[in-house]
């Protein structure tokens, strides 16, 4: 229990030095990522207490999996503050110490998957713009004969450039057409207003003429 005292009253995602756990963890810094209490209830981030609470859960919340669409459920979860009632505490190594932990930091495992984005493949193999990225894709072996390669994202191909040019020309044509239609509309509108003005003037003149004739 004395070894665990530095972890008590610390919240999830806070960093704690591993010196108290023993000499083999000297220099290590651990981040608290979660845990379970003695009855198996999981810790939930954001609940600032060191005991159990019952919350109404819905889709998208941690510690809950939606069984039916739109379903909500009230569940018991443990607060995010570390206490002596915890059975398990999950830690993530933030900083490596002086000694290696056997089975954890002593063996280096290669990456199972290579990069997928074209720019990341160029960065990994230190390629130039003119180099073809497709020749440098990291292929994963499924069996003796079969190999699997990811679909390269953001790959600049002649077809893509042609499509881009086509879309740009379409936009340009629409702009030109819109400008032409606007000019035609303004021209027609001015003509229509002139016609209306002339009609109004003719009506006024007619009324004046009629008025003169009646006064005579």
GROMACS .gro file of N, CA and C in nm, residues 16 24 53 84 115 134 149 162 164 171 184 210:
model
   36
   16UNK      N    1   0.219   1.028  -1.299
   16UNK     CA    2   0.276   0.997  -1.168
   16UNK      C    3   0.413   0.933  -1.188
   24UNK      N    4   1.331  -0.097  -1.018
   24UNK     CA    5   1.324  -0.129  -1.162
   24UNK      C    6   1.242  -0.026  -1.240
   53UNK      N    7  -2.111   0.577  -0.881
   53UNK     CA    8  -2.232   0.656  -0.908
   53UNK      C    9  -2.312   0.587  -1.018
   84UNK      N   10  -0.820   0.354  -0.248
   84UNK     CA   11  -0.777   0.221  -0.204
   84UNK      C   12  -0.875   0.109  -0.239
  115UNK      N   13   0.278   0.327  -4.377
  115UNK     CA   14   0.196   0.447  -4.401
  115UNK      C   15   0.109   0.431  -4.525
  134UNK      N   16   0.410   0.449  -5.560
  134UNK     CA   17   0.351   0.314  -5.568
  134UNK      C   18   0.453   0.201  -5.557
  149UNK      N   19  -0.146  -0.480  -5.004
  149UNK     CA   20  -0.095  -0.341  -5.003
  149UNK      C   21  -0.211  -0.246  -4.980
  162UNK      N   22  -0.659   1.552  -6.457
  162UNK     CA   23  -0.754   1.576  -6.565
  162UNK      C   24  -0.892   1.610  -6.508
  164UNK      N   25  -0.955   1.735  -6.216
  164UNK     CA   26  -0.945   1.867  -6.153
  164UNK      C   27  -0.957   1.978  -6.258
  171UNK      N   28  -1.653   2.512  -6.378
  171UNK     CA   29  -1.680   2.628  -6.291
  171UNK      C   30  -1.662   2.758  -6.367
  184UNK      N   31  -2.762   4.029  -6.983
  184UNK     CA   32  -2.886   4.025  -7.062
  184UNK      C   33  -3.006   4.069  -6.978
  210UNK      N   34  -5.794   6.483  -7.283
  210UNK     CA   35  -5.937   6.462  -7.254
  210UNK      C   36  -5.991   6.573  -7.163
   0.00000   0.00000   0.00000
